[in-house]
Structures are given as structure tokens and as C-alpha cells.
Coordinates of C-alpha atoms in Angstrom, one line a residue:
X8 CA 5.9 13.1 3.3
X9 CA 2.7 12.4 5.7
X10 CA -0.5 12.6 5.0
X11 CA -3.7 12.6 6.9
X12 CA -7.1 11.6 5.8
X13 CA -10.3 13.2 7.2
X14 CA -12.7 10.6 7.5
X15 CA -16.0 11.2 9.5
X16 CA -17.1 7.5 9.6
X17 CA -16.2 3.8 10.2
X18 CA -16.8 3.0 6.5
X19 CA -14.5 6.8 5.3
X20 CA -12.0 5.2 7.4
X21 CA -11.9 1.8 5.8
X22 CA -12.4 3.6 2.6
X23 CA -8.9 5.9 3.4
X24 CA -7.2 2.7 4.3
X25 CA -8.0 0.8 0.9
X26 CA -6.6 4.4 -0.6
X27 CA -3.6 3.7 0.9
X28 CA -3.4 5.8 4.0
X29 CA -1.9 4.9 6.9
X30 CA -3.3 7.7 9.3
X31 CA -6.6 9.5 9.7
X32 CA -8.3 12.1 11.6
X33 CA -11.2 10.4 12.9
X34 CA -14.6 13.0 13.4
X35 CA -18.6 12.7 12.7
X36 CA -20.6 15.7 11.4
X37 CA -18.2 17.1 9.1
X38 CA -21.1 19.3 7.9
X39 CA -19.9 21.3 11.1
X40 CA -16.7 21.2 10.7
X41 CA -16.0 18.3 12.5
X42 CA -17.3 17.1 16.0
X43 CA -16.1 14.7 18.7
X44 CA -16.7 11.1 17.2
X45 CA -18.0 7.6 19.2
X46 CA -15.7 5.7 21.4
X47 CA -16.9 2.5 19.6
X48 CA -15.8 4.2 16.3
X49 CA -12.5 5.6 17.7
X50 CA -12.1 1.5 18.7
X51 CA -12.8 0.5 15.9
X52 CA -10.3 2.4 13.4
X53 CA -7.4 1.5 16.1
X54 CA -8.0 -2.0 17.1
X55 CA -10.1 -2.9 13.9
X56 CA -8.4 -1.4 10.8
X57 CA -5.3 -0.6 12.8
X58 CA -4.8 3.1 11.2
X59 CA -2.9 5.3 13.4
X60 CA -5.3 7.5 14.3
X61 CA -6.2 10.9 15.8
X62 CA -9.3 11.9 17.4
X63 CA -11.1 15.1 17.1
X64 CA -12.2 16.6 20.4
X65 CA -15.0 19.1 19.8
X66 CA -18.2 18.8 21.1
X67 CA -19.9 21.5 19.6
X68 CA -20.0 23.5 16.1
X69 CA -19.3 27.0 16.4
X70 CA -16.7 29.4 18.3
X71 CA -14.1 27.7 20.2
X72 CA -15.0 29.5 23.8
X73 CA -16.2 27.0 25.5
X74 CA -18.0 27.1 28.9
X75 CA -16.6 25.7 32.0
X76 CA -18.7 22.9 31.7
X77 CA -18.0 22.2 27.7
X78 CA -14.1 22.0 28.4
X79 CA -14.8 19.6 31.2
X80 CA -16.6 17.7 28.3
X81 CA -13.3 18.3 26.4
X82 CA -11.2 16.5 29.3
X83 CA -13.2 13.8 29.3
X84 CA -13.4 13.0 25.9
X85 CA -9.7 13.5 25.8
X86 CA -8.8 11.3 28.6
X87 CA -11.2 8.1 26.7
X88 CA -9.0 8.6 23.8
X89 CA -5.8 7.5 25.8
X90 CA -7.8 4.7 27.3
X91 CA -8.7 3.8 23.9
X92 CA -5.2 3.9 22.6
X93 CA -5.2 6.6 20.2
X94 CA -2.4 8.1 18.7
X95 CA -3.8 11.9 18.9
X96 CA -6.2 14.1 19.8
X97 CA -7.1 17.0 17.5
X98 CA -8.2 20.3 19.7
X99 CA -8.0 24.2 19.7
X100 CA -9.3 26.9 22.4
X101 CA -9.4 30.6 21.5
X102 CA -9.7 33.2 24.1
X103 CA -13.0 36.1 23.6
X104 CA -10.7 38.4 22.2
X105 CA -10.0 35.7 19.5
X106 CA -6.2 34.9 20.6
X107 CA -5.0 30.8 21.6
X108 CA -6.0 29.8 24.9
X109 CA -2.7 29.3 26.1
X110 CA -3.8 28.0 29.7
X111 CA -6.6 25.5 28.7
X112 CA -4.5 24.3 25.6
X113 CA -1.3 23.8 28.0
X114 CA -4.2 22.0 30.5
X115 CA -4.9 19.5 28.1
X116 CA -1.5 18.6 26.6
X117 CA -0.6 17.5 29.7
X118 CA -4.0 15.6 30.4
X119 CA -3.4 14.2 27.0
X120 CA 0.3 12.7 27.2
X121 CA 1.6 10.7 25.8
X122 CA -0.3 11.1 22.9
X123 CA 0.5 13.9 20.5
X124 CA -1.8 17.1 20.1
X125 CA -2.9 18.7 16.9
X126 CA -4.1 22.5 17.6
X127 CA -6.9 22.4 15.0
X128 CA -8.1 25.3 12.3
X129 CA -9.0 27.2 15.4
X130 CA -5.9 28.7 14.2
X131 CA -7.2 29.7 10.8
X132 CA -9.3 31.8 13.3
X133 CA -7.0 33.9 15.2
X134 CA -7.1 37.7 15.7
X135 CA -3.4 38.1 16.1
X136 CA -0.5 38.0 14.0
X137 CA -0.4 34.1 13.2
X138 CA 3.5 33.8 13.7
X139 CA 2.6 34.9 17.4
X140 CA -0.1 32.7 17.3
X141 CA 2.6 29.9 16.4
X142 CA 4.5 31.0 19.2
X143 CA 1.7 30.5 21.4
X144 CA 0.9 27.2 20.3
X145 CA 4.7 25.9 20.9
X146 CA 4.9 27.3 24.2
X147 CA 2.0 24.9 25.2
X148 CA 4.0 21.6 24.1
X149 CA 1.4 21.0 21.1
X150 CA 2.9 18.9 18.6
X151 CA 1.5 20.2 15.4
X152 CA -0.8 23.0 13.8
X153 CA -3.3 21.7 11.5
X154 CA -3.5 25.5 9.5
X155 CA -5.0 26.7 6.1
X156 CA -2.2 29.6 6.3
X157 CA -5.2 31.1 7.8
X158 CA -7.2 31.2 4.4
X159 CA -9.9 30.2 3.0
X160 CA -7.7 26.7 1.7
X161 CA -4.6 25.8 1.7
X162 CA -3.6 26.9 -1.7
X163 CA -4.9 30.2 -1.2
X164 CA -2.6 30.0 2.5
X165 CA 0.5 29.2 0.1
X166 CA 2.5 32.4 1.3
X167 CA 1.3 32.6 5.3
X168 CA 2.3 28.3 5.1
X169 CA 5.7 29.3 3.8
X170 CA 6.4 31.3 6.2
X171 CA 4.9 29.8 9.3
X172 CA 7.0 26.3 8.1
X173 CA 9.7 28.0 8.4
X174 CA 9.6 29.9 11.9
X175 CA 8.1 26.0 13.2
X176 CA 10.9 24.1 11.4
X177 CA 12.5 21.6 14.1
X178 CA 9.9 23.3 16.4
X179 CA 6.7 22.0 15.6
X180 CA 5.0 20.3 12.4
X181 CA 2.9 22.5 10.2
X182 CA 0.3 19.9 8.8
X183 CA -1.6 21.7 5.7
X184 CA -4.9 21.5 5.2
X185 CA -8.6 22.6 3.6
X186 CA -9.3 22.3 0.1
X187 CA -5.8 19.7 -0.6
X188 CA -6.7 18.2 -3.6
X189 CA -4.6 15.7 -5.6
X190 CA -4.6 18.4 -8.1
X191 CA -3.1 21.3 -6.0
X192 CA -0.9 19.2 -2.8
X193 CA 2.2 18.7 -5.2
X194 CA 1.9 22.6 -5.7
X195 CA 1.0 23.4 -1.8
X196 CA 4.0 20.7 -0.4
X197 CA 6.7 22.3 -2.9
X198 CA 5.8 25.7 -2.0
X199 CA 5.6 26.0 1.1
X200 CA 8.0 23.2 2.3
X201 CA 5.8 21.3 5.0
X202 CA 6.0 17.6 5.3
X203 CA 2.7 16.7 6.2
X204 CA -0.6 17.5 4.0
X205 CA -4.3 16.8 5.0
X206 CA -7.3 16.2 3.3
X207 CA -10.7 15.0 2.6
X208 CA -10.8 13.2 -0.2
X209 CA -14.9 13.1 0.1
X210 CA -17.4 12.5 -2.0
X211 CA -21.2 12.5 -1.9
X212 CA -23.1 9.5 -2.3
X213 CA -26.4 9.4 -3.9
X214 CA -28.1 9.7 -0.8
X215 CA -27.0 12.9 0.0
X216 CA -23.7 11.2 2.8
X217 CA -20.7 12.4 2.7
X218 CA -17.9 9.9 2.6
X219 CA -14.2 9.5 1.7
X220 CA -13.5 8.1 -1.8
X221 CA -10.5 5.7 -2.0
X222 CA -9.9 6.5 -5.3
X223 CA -9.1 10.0 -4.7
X224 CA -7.1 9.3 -1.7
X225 CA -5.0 7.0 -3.6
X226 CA -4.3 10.1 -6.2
X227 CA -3.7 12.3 -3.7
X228 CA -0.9 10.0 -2.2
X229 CA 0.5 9.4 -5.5
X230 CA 0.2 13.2 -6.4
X231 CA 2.9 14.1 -3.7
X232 CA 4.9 10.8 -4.2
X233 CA 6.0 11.6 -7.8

């Protein structure tokens, strides 16, 4: 069993690794929903606190259309995370009509390799059927599908997880994610049957930041190791 930490910050990801994680998705602004984060922050959680780490490449909130010139932004960005050393970068690219972007995500798969690519919760966005959607996604060489079961959370995504786990099984990974909790991942992981679980584990400091709590990542670790 894997699990993934979101952390938005050098000190969330020091935080996640005195939790007891080993690997982190590495963002700023998660007010947003996550966007693209510094190289000297990407540095620093590889070289620094040595946590496998993978990179979210968004730099914008909102839809994920991008312009011509915003998914040149994306190939960039992509291409300093291999010269940086990360593990993974963390995308997604829906077409208008709200289907994957099959062509740019292939694009930058390629751009990106060797590292592995995560198609985001893009995919908790679709406008097709999502086992189609999966489809999609393997056909571009992506290496796993950060998904809610395109609800709300993860525990509400418990029947859609099931069954996209088991059309990806051998295929792809099926990381699950939004809302784990070390109350409700023992439930989501035994339910569903994926091997990989992500999660937060935030909490807001007196100042109004956000920031990951070790405490609660080192429940949620223990939750699923029981």
C-alpha cells in the first residue's frame, strides 16, 4: 500500500516526512486546487529531504483548456522537473467538449520520460463515460490516475473506484484521492481494492496557512497498515 501526501510548501513537506511518508505531491496555492510550485522548492524536497517526489504542473486555477501559449508553459515546467530530478509530474488536459486531451497528454508523456505521469482530478471532470475516460488515459502511456471516482471525495467515489480499479488492474494505478482521511482510507482501500491512497492531511494554522499536520499523516499511514 502507497500513499501520497499533498503538501503545498517546503515546511508541509518536511512535516509529511516526520509523519512518515516517503512520497509527496509537491504544489503551492492549494486554495486553487493546486498550482505549479518553485524550482527551488521542487530542489529542495528531492535533494534536501530526499522524498520521492512528484510535481504538479498547472499554471493556472480553473478549466484545464489551456491556450497554446499556457501548454508551452506546461512543457517547460515539465521539462525543469526532469532537470531537477523529479520522480513525477502531476498533469491533465481536457478537450472543450470536456473529454481527455489525448494528443497534448500523449505530447507530454513523452516530453516527460523517464519520469512517470499522474493524469490529475482533471479526470473527476470529464464529460464522458469515465471507463472510456480510463481508456483514454492508458492509450497515452500515463502511469497513473489520481481520481475521486469522479465525486465529490473519494468515499463518496467508493462504487465508480471499484470499478475503474478493476478495468486499470495491471494496466495503470488508480491512486485515490479528495477527502482521504485516516478515518475513512481503511474503508476506501478495502472497498475498492486500489493500492495507492492520497491525501492532505492539512491543517490550518492560527494565521489563517494551510499546512500538512504530521500527526495526521502518521494516522493516516497507520490507518491502512493495520
Amino acid at each position: 500500500m502507497k500513499v501520497e501526501i499533498c503538501t503545498n510548501s517546503r515546511q508541509s513537506a518536511a512535516n509529511a516526512l516526520a509523519g512518515g511518508a516517503i512520497r509527496i505531491e509537491l504544489c503551492r496555492r492549494l486554495d486553487v486546487g493546486g498550482l505549479t510550485p518553485t524550482p527551488d522548492d521542487i530542489d529542495y524536497c528531492l535533494h534536501q529531504l530526499h522524498l520521492r517526489t512528484h510535481v504538479l504542473v498547472r499554471p493556472r486555477e480553473g478549466d484545464f483548456c489551456y491556450s497554446p501559449a499556457e501548454y508551452e508553459t506546461i512543457c517547460r515546467e515539465v521539462e525543469q522537473c526532469k532537470q531537477l530530478g523529479a520522480h513525477a509530474v502531476v498533469v491533465g488536459f481536457l478537450t472543450p467538449e470536456g473529454r481527455i486531451d489525448e494528443e497534448r497528454t500523449r505530447q507530454v508523456v513523452q516530453l516527460a520520460a523517464p519520469m512517470e505521469v499522474t493524469f490529475h482530478r482533471a479526470f473527476d471532470e470529464i464529460r464522458q463515460d469515465p471507463l472510456e475516460a480510463l481508456e483514454a488515459v492508458i492509450r497515452c502511456g500515463c502511469h497513473r490516475i489520481l481520481t475521486s471516482g469522479c465525486q465529490p471525495s473519494a468515499e463518496q467515489g467508493i462504487p465508480t473506484l471499484r470499478t475503474l480499479q478493476t478495468a486499470a488492474a495491471g494496466r495503470i494505478v488508480i491512486l485515490a484521492g479528495a477527502g482521504v482521511t485516516p478515518q475513512n482510507a481503511a474503508r476506501i482501500v478495502q472497498e475498492t481494492g486500489v493500492a495507492e491512497i492520497h491525501g492532505s492531511c492539512k491543517h490550518t494554522l492560527p494565521d489563517g496557512t494551510v499546512e500538512t499536520d504530521p500527526e495526521i499523516v502518521e494516522q493516516l499511514i497507520k490507518s491502512i497498515s493495520l
